[in-house]
mmCIF file of C-alpha atoms in Angstrom:
data_model
loop_
_atom_site.group_PDB
_atom_site.id
_atom_site.type_symbol
_atom_site.label_atom_id
_atom_site.label_comp_id
_atom_site.label_asym_id
_atom_site.label_seq_id
_atom_site.Cartn_x
_atom_site.Cartn_y
_atom_site.Cartn_z
ATOM 1 C CA MET A 15 -135.106 -48.172 -2.392
ATOM 2 C CA GLU A 16 -134.191 -45.719 0.748
ATOM 3 C CA LEU A 17 -133.250 -42.254 1.152
ATOM 4 C CA ARG A 18 -130.093 -43.451 3.247
ATOM 5 C CA GLN A 19 -129.092 -45.620 0.569
ATOM 6 C CA LEU A 20 -129.050 -42.892 -1.652
ATOM 7 C CA ARG A 21 -127.212 -40.510 1.029
ATOM 8 C CA TYR A 22 -124.613 -43.181 1.352
ATOM 9 C CA PHE A 23 -124.279 -43.709 -2.160
ATOM 10 C CA ILE A 24 -123.422 -39.959 -2.714
ATOM 11 C CA GLU A 25 -120.963 -39.882 -0.160
ATOM 12 C CA VAL A 26 -119.085 -42.824 -1.373
ATOM 13 C CA ALA A 27 -119.181 -41.424 -5.169
ATOM 14 C CA LYS A 28 -117.903 -38.129 -3.704
ATOM 15 C CA ARG A 29 -114.996 -39.600 -1.744
ATOM 16 C CA GLU A 30 -114.256 -42.597 -4.330
ATOM 17 C CA HIS A 31 -113.537 -44.566 -0.442
ATOM 18 C CA VAL A 32 -115.981 -46.694 1.592
ATOM 19 C CA SER A 33 -114.036 -46.259 5.145
ATOM 20 C CA GLU A 34 -113.641 -42.586 4.082
ATOM 21 C CA ALA A 35 -117.118 -41.856 3.733
ATOM 22 C CA ALA A 36 -117.919 -44.105 6.943
ATOM 23 C CA GLN A 37 -116.006 -41.872 8.935
ATOM 24 C CA GLN A 38 -117.906 -38.643 7.297
ATOM 25 C CA ILE A 39 -121.166 -39.810 8.182
ATOM 26 C CA HIS A 40 -120.776 -41.496 11.273
ATOM 27 C CA VAL A 41 -121.668 -44.795 10.070
ATOM 28 C CA ALA A 42 -120.095 -48.366 10.189
ATOM 29 C CA GLN A 43 -118.142 -49.667 6.999
ATOM 30 C CA SER A 44 -120.328 -52.737 6.704
ATOM 31 C CA ALA A 45 -123.406 -50.826 6.984
ATOM 32 C CA ILE A 46 -122.489 -48.524 4.119
ATOM 33 C CA SER A 47 -121.302 -51.439 2.031
ATOM 34 C CA ARG A 48 -124.536 -54.042 2.901
ATOM 35 C CA GLN A 49 -126.972 -50.782 1.946
ATOM 36 C CA ILE A 50 -124.939 -49.879 -0.913
ATOM 37 C CA GLY A 51 -125.286 -53.875 -2.210
ATOM 38 C CA ASN A 52 -128.891 -53.992 -1.837
ATOM 39 C CA LEU A 53 -128.964 -50.737 -4.067
ATOM 40 C CA GLU A 54 -127.187 -52.402 -6.639
ATOM 41 C CA ASP A 55 -129.242 -55.664 -6.194
ATOM 42 C CA GLU A 56 -132.690 -53.722 -6.642
ATOM 43 C CA LEU A 57 -131.276 -51.482 -9.640
ATOM 44 C CA GLY A 58 -129.927 -54.962 -11.504
ATOM 45 C CA VAL A 59 -126.518 -52.982 -11.993
ATOM 46 C CA GLN A 60 -122.960 -52.499 -10.725
ATOM 47 C CA LEU A 61 -122.552 -48.719 -9.406
ATOM 48 C CA PHE A 62 -118.929 -49.129 -8.360
ATOM 49 C CA GLU A 63 -115.767 -51.001 -9.431
ATOM 50 C CA LYS A 64 -112.491 -51.559 -7.604
ATOM 51 C CA ASP A 65 -109.714 -49.051 -8.039
ATOM 52 C CA GLY A 66 -106.934 -49.804 -5.854
ATOM 53 C CA ARG A 67 -108.068 -49.289 -2.406
ATOM 54 C CA ASN A 68 -110.622 -47.004 -3.630
ATOM 55 C CA VAL A 69 -113.874 -47.476 -5.432
ATOM 56 C CA LYS A 70 -114.910 -45.816 -8.805
ATOM 57 C CA LEU A 71 -118.437 -45.093 -10.191
ATOM 58 C CA THR A 72 -119.055 -47.106 -13.412
ATOM 59 C CA PRO A 73 -120.730 -45.585 -16.481
ATOM 60 C CA VAL A 74 -124.277 -46.429 -15.260
ATOM 61 C CA GLY A 75 -123.047 -45.392 -11.839
ATOM 62 C CA LYS A 76 -122.216 -41.822 -12.933
ATOM 63 C CA LEU A 77 -125.449 -41.601 -14.754
ATOM 64 C CA PHE A 78 -127.328 -42.949 -11.286
ATOM 65 C CA LEU A 79 -125.571 -40.203 -9.185
ATOM 66 C CA GLU A 80 -126.847 -37.045 -11.364
ATOM 67 C CA HIS A 81 -130.496 -38.008 -10.801
ATOM 68 C CA ALA A 82 -129.633 -39.590 -7.085
ATOM 69 C CA GLU A 83 -128.232 -35.704 -6.081
ATOM 70 C CA THR A 84 -131.293 -34.188 -8.120
ATOM 71 C CA ALA A 85 -133.561 -36.590 -6.189
ATOM 72 C CA LEU A 86 -132.151 -35.644 -2.815
ATOM 73 C CA LYS A 87 -131.881 -32.019 -3.509
ATOM 74 C CA ALA A 88 -135.794 -32.014 -3.962
ATOM 75 C CA ILE A 89 -136.429 -33.852 -1.115
ATOM 76 C CA ASP A 90 -134.385 -31.725 1.139
ATOM 77 C CA TYR A 91 -136.064 -28.385 -0.435
ATOM 78 C CA ALA A 92 -139.277 -30.041 0.173
ATOM 79 C CA LYS A 93 -138.885 -30.629 4.002
ATOM 80 C CA MET A 94 -137.283 -27.137 4.612
ATOM 81 C CA GLN A 95 -140.715 -25.780 2.973
ATOM 82 C CA ILE A 96 -142.581 -27.872 5.163
ATOM 83 C CA ASP A 97 -140.495 -26.805 8.321
ATOM 84 C CA GLU A 98 -140.850 -23.132 7.117
ATOM 85 C CA TYR A 99 -144.728 -23.448 6.914
ATOM 86 C CA LEU A 100 -144.977 -24.476 10.153
ATOM 87 C CA ASN A 101 -142.541 -21.694 11.424
ATOM 88 C CA PRO A 102 -142.172 -19.412 8.665
ATOM 89 C CA GLU A 103 -140.627 -16.471 11.127
ATOM 90 C CA LYS A 104 -137.365 -18.893 11.927
ATOM 91 C CA GLY A 105 -136.779 -20.126 8.126
ATOM 92 C CA THR A 106 -133.008 -20.035 6.815
ATOM 93 C CA ILE A 107 -132.559 -18.236 3.161
ATOM 94 C CA LYS A 108 -129.641 -19.862 1.162
ATOM 95 C CA ILE A 109 -127.810 -16.768 -1.042
ATOM 96 C CA GLY A 110 -125.455 -17.192 -3.718
ATOM 97 C CA PHE A 111 -123.395 -13.791 -4.603
ATOM 98 C CA PRO A 112 -120.078 -13.115 -6.289
ATOM 99 C CA THR A 113 -116.893 -11.794 -4.860
ATOM 100 C CA SER A 114 -117.708 -8.281 -6.215
ATOM 101 C CA LEU A 115 -120.697 -7.637 -4.198
ATOM 102 C CA ALA A 116 -119.157 -9.196 -0.930
ATOM 103 C CA SER A 117 -117.918 -6.124 0.758
ATOM 104 C CA HIS A 118 -120.672 -3.521 0.827
ATOM 105 C CA PHE A 119 -123.488 -4.818 -0.955
ATOM 106 C CA MET A 120 -124.279 -8.208 1.060
ATOM 107 C CA PRO A 121 -123.724 -6.662 4.584
ATOM 108 C CA THR A 122 -125.897 -3.685 3.843
ATOM 109 C CA VAL A 123 -128.835 -5.800 2.259
ATOM 110 C CA ILE A 124 -129.062 -8.640 5.075
ATOM 111 C CA SER A 125 -128.408 -6.382 8.060
ATOM 112 C CA ALA A 126 -131.510 -4.191 6.687
ATOM 113 C CA PHE A 127 -133.667 -7.307 6.341
ATOM 114 C CA LYS A 128 -132.334 -8.772 9.630
ATOM 115 C CA GLU A 129 -133.631 -5.677 11.597
ATOM 116 C CA ARG A 130 -137.277 -6.236 10.763
ATOM 117 C CA ASN A 131 -136.721 -10.261 10.213
ATOM 118 C CA ALA A 132 -134.307 -11.146 13.685
ATOM 119 C CA ASN A 133 -134.990 -14.734 13.673
ATOM 120 C CA VAL A 134 -134.540 -15.506 9.796
ATOM 121 C CA SER A 135 -131.137 -17.186 9.609
ATOM 122 C CA PHE A 136 -129.108 -16.811 6.150
ATOM 123 C CA GLN A 137 -126.464 -19.704 4.678
ATOM 124 C CA LEU A 138 -124.003 -17.399 2.147
ATOM 125 C CA ARG A 139 -122.416 -19.034 -0.588
ATOM 126 C CA GLN A 140 -120.168 -17.333 -2.631
ATOM 127 C CA GLY A 141 -119.261 -18.380 -6.405
ATOM 128 C CA SER A 142 -118.397 -17.503 -9.971
ATOM 129 C CA TYR A 143 -120.760 -15.972 -12.234
ATOM 130 C CA LYS A 144 -121.824 -19.319 -14.063
ATOM 131 C CA PHE A 145 -122.017 -21.401 -11.211
ATOM 132 C CA LEU A 146 -124.330 -19.160 -9.154
ATOM 133 C CA ILE A 147 -126.805 -19.190 -12.277
ATOM 134 C CA ASP A 148 -126.291 -23.217 -12.529
ATOM 135 C CA ALA A 149 -126.733 -23.302 -8.689
ATOM 136 C CA VAL A 150 -130.149 -21.500 -9.173
ATOM 137 C CA LYS A 151 -131.280 -24.045 -11.819
ATOM 138 C CA ASN A 152 -129.745 -27.096 -9.870
ATOM 139 C CA ARG A 153 -131.777 -26.582 -6.537
ATOM 140 C CA GLU A 154 -128.441 -25.648 -4.732
ATOM 141 C CA ILE A 155 -130.019 -22.172 -4.229
ATOM 142 C CA ASN A 156 -133.068 -20.297 -4.638
ATOM 143 C CA ILE A 157 -131.635 -16.970 -4.597
ATOM 144 C CA ALA A 158 -128.456 -15.137 -5.984
ATOM 145 C CA PHE A 159 -127.508 -11.672 -6.611
ATOM 146 C CA LEU A 160 -125.316 -11.304 -10.286
ATOM 147 C CA GLY A 161 -124.061 -8.303 -11.592
ATOM 148 C CA PRO A 162 -124.314 -8.347 -14.627
ATOM 149 C CA VAL A 163 -127.990 -9.588 -14.522
ATOM 150 C CA PRO A 164 -128.259 -12.468 -17.011
ATOM 151 C CA ALA A 165 -130.737 -12.820 -19.756
ATOM 152 C CA GLU A 166 -133.853 -14.281 -18.518
ATOM 153 C CA ASP A 167 -134.379 -17.825 -19.804
ATOM 154 C CA ALA A 168 -137.151 -20.563 -19.347
ATOM 155 C CA ASP A 169 -135.799 -21.602 -15.710
ATOM 156 C CA ILE A 170 -134.689 -18.328 -14.032
ATOM 157 C CA GLU A 171 -136.879 -15.077 -12.992
ATOM 158 C CA THR A 172 -134.025 -11.666 -13.363
ATOM 159 C CA HIS A 173 -134.908 -8.400 -11.609
ATOM 160 C CA ILE A 174 -132.704 -5.734 -11.968
ATOM 161 C CA LEU A 175 -132.152 -3.822 -8.535
ATOM 162 C CA PHE A 176 -129.458 -0.632 -9.801
ATOM 163 C CA SER A 177 -127.328 -0.250 -12.973
ATOM 164 C CA GLU A 178 -123.745 1.064 -11.739
ATOM 165 C CA ARG A 179 -120.626 2.504 -13.575
ATOM 166 C CA ILE A 180 -117.414 1.062 -14.023
ATOM 167 C CA SER A 181 -114.521 3.335 -12.953
ATOM 168 C CA ALA A 182 -110.443 2.665 -13.284
ATOM 169 C CA LEU A 183 -108.355 2.055 -10.111
ATOM 170 C CA LEU A 184 -104.829 3.606 -10.502
ATOM 171 C CA PRO A 185 -101.566 3.436 -8.261
ATOM 172 C CA SER A 186 -101.528 7.027 -6.315
ATOM 173 C CA GLN A 187 -98.292 7.821 -8.408
ATOM 174 C CA HIS A 188 -99.675 7.294 -11.672
ATOM 175 C CA PRO A 189 -99.302 10.464 -14.050
ATOM 176 C CA LEU A 190 -103.232 10.536 -14.325
ATOM 177 C CA ALA A 191 -104.058 10.199 -10.522
ATOM 178 C CA LYS A 192 -104.458 13.701 -10.129
ATOM 179 C CA ASN A 193 -107.302 13.921 -13.168
ATOM 180 C CA LYS A 194 -110.945 14.417 -12.152
ATOM 181 C CA SER A 195 -112.110 12.137 -14.723
ATOM 182 C CA ILE A 196 -110.226 10.035 -18.125
ATOM 183 C CA ARG A 197 -111.324 8.561 -21.358
ATOM 184 C CA LEU A 198 -110.416 5.107 -21.329
ATOM 185 C CA ASN A 199 -108.535 5.111 -24.374
ATOM 186 C CA ASP A 200 -105.945 7.312 -22.031
ATOM 187 C CA LEU A 201 -104.958 3.801 -20.399
ATOM 188 C CA ARG A 202 -104.495 1.716 -23.799
ATOM 189 C CA ASP A 203 -100.651 1.717 -23.013
ATOM 190 C CA GLU A 204 -101.168 0.863 -19.756
ATOM 191 C CA GLU A 205 -100.610 -2.744 -18.351
ATOM 192 C CA PHE A 206 -103.686 -3.954 -16.694
ATOM 193 C CA VAL A 207 -104.255 -5.658 -13.452
ATOM 194 C CA LEU A 208 -107.774 -7.981 -14.057
ATOM 195 C CA PHE A 209 -109.682 -11.229 -12.827
ATOM 196 C CA PRO A 210 -108.793 -14.445 -14.666
ATOM 197 C CA GLU A 211 -110.267 -15.212 -17.771
ATOM 198 C CA GLY A 212 -113.657 -16.732 -17.470
ATOM 199 C CA MET A 213 -114.612 -14.538 -14.691
ATOM 200 C CA ILE A 214 -117.224 -11.841 -15.481
ATOM 201 C CA LEU A 215 -115.635 -8.908 -14.294
ATOM 202 C CA HIS A 216 -112.506 -10.057 -16.613
ATOM 203 C CA GLN A 217 -115.032 -10.227 -19.638
ATOM 204 C CA ILE A 218 -116.303 -6.746 -18.702
ATOM 205 C CA ALA A 219 -112.918 -4.627 -18.910
ATOM 206 C CA ILE A 220 -112.188 -6.769 -21.772
ATOM 207 C CA ASP A 221 -115.284 -5.287 -23.524
ATOM 208 C CA ALA A 222 -114.916 -1.895 -21.916
ATOM 209 C CA CYS A 223 -111.421 -1.538 -23.490
ATOM 210 C CA LYS A 224 -112.461 -2.953 -26.919
ATOM 211 C CA GLN A 225 -115.275 -0.363 -26.707
ATOM 212 C CA ALA A 226 -112.445 2.524 -26.326
ATOM 213 C CA GLY A 227 -110.551 0.662 -29.448
ATOM 214 C CA PHE A 228 -108.028 -1.180 -28.081
ATOM 215 C CA THR A 229 -107.470 -4.430 -26.069
ATOM 216 C CA PRO A 230 -105.960 -4.207 -22.730
ATOM 217 C CA ASN A 231 -102.393 -5.795 -22.096
ATOM 218 C CA THR A 232 -102.916 -7.819 -18.907
ATOM 219 C CA SER A 233 -99.743 -7.972 -16.991
ATOM 220 C CA SER A 234 -100.744 -9.690 -13.863
ATOM 221 C CA GLU A 235 -104.154 -11.308 -12.435
ATOM 222 C CA GLY A 236 -105.926 -11.717 -9.115
ATOM 223 C CA GLU A 237 -108.329 -14.134 -7.835
ATOM 224 C CA ASP A 238 -110.767 -11.745 -5.604
ATOM 225 C CA LEU A 239 -110.904 -7.935 -5.128
ATOM 226 C CA ASP A 240 -108.459 -7.626 -2.377
ATOM 227 C CA ALA A 241 -105.350 -9.238 -4.571
ATOM 228 C CA ILE A 242 -106.689 -6.828 -7.495
ATOM 229 C CA LYS A 243 -106.736 -4.004 -5.786
ATOM 230 C CA GLY A 244 -103.386 -4.912 -3.762
ATOM 231 C CA LEU A 245 -101.534 -5.210 -7.174
ATOM 232 C CA VAL A 246 -102.729 -2.094 -8.230
ATOM 233 C CA ALA A 247 -101.538 -0.549 -4.835
ATOM 234 C CA ALA A 248 -97.927 -1.769 -5.647
ATOM 235 C CA GLY A 249 -97.939 -0.449 -8.888
ATOM 236 C CA MET A 250 -98.271 -3.382 -11.078
ATOM 237 C CA GLY A 251 -101.123 -1.965 -13.259
ATOM 238 C CA VAL A 252 -104.468 -0.306 -13.588
ATOM 239 C CA THR A 253 -107.421 -2.188 -13.626
ATOM 240 C CA LEU A 254 -111.652 -1.529 -14.187
ATOM 241 C CA LEU A 255 -113.968 -1.946 -11.278
ATOM 242 C CA PRO A 256 -117.504 -1.480 -10.543
ATOM 243 C CA GLU A 257 -118.507 0.936 -7.942
ATOM 244 C CA SER A 258 -120.140 -1.284 -5.815
ATOM 245 C CA THR A 259 -116.880 -3.065 -4.940
ATOM 246 C CA PHE A 260 -115.370 0.469 -3.495
ATOM 247 C CA ASP A 261 -115.937 1.464 0.603
ATOM 248 C CA VAL A 262 -116.202 5.056 1.048
ATOM 249 C CA LYS A 263 -112.670 5.624 -0.238
ATOM 250 C CA PRO A 264 -110.065 3.367 -2.312
ATOM 251 C CA PRO A 265 -107.299 1.482 -0.885
ATOM 252 C CA ARG A 266 -104.138 2.948 0.105
ATOM 253 C CA PHE A 267 -101.967 3.756 -2.620
ATOM 254 C CA THR A 268 -104.661 3.675 -5.273
ATOM 255 C CA VAL A 269 -106.880 6.271 -6.614
ATOM 256 C CA LYS A 270 -110.208 5.881 -8.428
ATOM 257 C CA ILE A 271 -111.074 8.069 -11.358
ATOM 258 C CA PRO A 272 -114.368 7.893 -13.022
ATOM 259 C CA ILE A 273 -114.607 6.959 -16.841
ATOM 260 C CA GLU A 274 -115.926 10.127 -19.094
ATOM 261 C CA PHE A 275 -115.808 7.978 -22.259
ATOM 262 C CA PRO A 276 -117.151 5.507 -23.051
ATOM 263 C CA ILE A 277 -119.713 5.153 -20.016
ATOM 264 C CA VAL A 278 -119.440 1.563 -18.969
ATOM 265 C CA ARG A 279 -121.878 0.252 -16.798
ATOM 266 C CA ARG A 280 -123.142 -3.147 -15.605
ATOM 267 C CA THR A 281 -126.782 -4.283 -14.088
ATOM 268 C CA VAL A 282 -126.710 -5.834 -10.450
ATOM 269 C CA GLY A 283 -129.651 -7.725 -9.580
ATOM 270 C CA VAL A 284 -131.424 -11.054 -8.278
ATOM 271 C CA ILE A 285 -132.573 -14.490 -9.935
ATOM 272 C CA VAL A 286 -134.425 -16.667 -8.626
ATOM 273 C CA PRO A 287 -136.094 -20.378 -10.011
ATOM 274 C CA LYS A 288 -139.232 -20.004 -12.179
ATOM 275 C CA LYS A 289 -140.358 -23.445 -12.017
ATOM 276 C CA ARG A 290 -140.301 -23.955 -8.175
ATOM 277 C CA GLU A 291 -141.773 -21.891 -5.471
ATOM 278 C CA LEU A 292 -139.615 -20.223 -2.587
ATOM 279 C CA ALA A 293 -140.483 -20.973 0.692
ATOM 280 C CA PRO A 294 -142.105 -18.148 3.137
ATOM 281 C CA SER A 295 -138.955 -16.770 4.355
ATOM 282 C CA GLU A 296 -137.002 -16.588 0.835
ATOM 283 C CA LYS A 297 -140.310 -15.057 -0.824
ATOM 284 C CA ALA A 298 -140.302 -12.362 2.090
ATOM 285 C CA PHE A 299 -136.947 -11.429 1.596
ATOM 286 C CA TYR A 300 -137.176 -10.917 -2.366
ATOM 287 C CA ALA A 301 -139.834 -8.999 -1.803
ATOM 288 C CA PHE A 302 -138.091 -6.983 0.522
ATOM 289 C CA ILE A 303 -135.068 -6.509 -1.707
ATOM 290 C CA LYS A 304 -136.888 -5.221 -4.379
ATOM 291 C CA ASP A 305 -138.835 -2.709 -2.641
ATOM 292 C CA PHE A 306 -135.354 -1.688 -0.698
ATOM 293 C CA PHE A 307 -133.986 -0.712 -3.785
ATOM 294 C CA TYR A 308 -137.022 0.694 -5.301
ATOM 295 C CA ARG A 309 -137.466 2.924 -2.500
ATOM 296 C CA LEU A 310 -133.386 3.556 -2.430
ATOM 297 C CA GLU A 311 -133.570 4.667 -6.272
ATOM 298 C CA GLN A 312 -136.229 7.136 -5.720
ATOM 299 C CA TYR A 313 -134.661 8.587 -2.442
ATOM 300 C CA GLN A 314 -131.682 9.318 -4.726
#
C-alpha cells in the first residue's frame, strides 16, 4: 500500500468523480484508476461502485475512508514536526477560532507573537464551537481558541485565558438606549436577534434570558457578528454579545449597555490535544499566549 494510493482514493471519494479528481491533483485519469484498482486488489474488496457517470463509496469503502484520512493526517503531522525540528524558527502554526474572536482577539494575539517570531507563519481556520473541538481531536489542527472553554476530557487539554461579561446591544433609538445599565428582565418583551440554534452564542443568550426568568422571542437570525450587529442597527431587535466582540465603540446606530443583573459571563481560552505532542513553534505559541494573558491580567 502506497501513500499516493491513499491520496488518490481520498480525492476520488471526496469528489465522487475520477476525472474531476485527476484534474484537481494534476494526474492522468488512467493513473488514478490503476492505483485505486491496485489498492482494491491488495485489500481484497471493492471500494467504489458506479453511479451513472460518477462513483460512490461502497459500505466498506466508507469504512476505509475514515481510516485512510486518519492515517494521512498522522503522516502529514509527523512530516511537519520533522520539518520544524530541522528549522524550528520557521514553523507553521494552524489555529482554529470562532467568529466571536475574529475581529479583535485574534489580530491582537497573532501580531504580538509575530513581533518576537517574525519567521513563523499561521494558517487560520474559522469554525463553529463543536467543529473546533472535533478538529483538535481529529488532528486537523492542534490549537483552537474557544469561548466558553469546554469541559476538559480525555483527548483535550484546556486553559482559560480570561473571563468576560456579556452585554446588551440595542438600537440607538431604543427607549433604554440612554440607560447606564439594565436588568436583563427589562428586555423580556423585546424581539431578539440571535445566532442560529446550535451555535454557542445562541445558547449563551438563551441561557442568560432563562436565568432572568423568560425565554427570548427570536425574530431574526444572523450567521455572523456583522449580520447580527447590522440587524440590531436596523431596528430589527436587540441582542446579547461578549465584550470581545466589540471594537472601541459599538457599531453605528447601536448602543452597548452593561447588564447589571444577572451578571452573565463567559470564559475564553485555548484547547490543545492531550495525546500528541505539539510541534516546536506550536509549543512556543502556546506558552506565549498563556504568559501574554497572565501578564495582561496582572496589569489590569
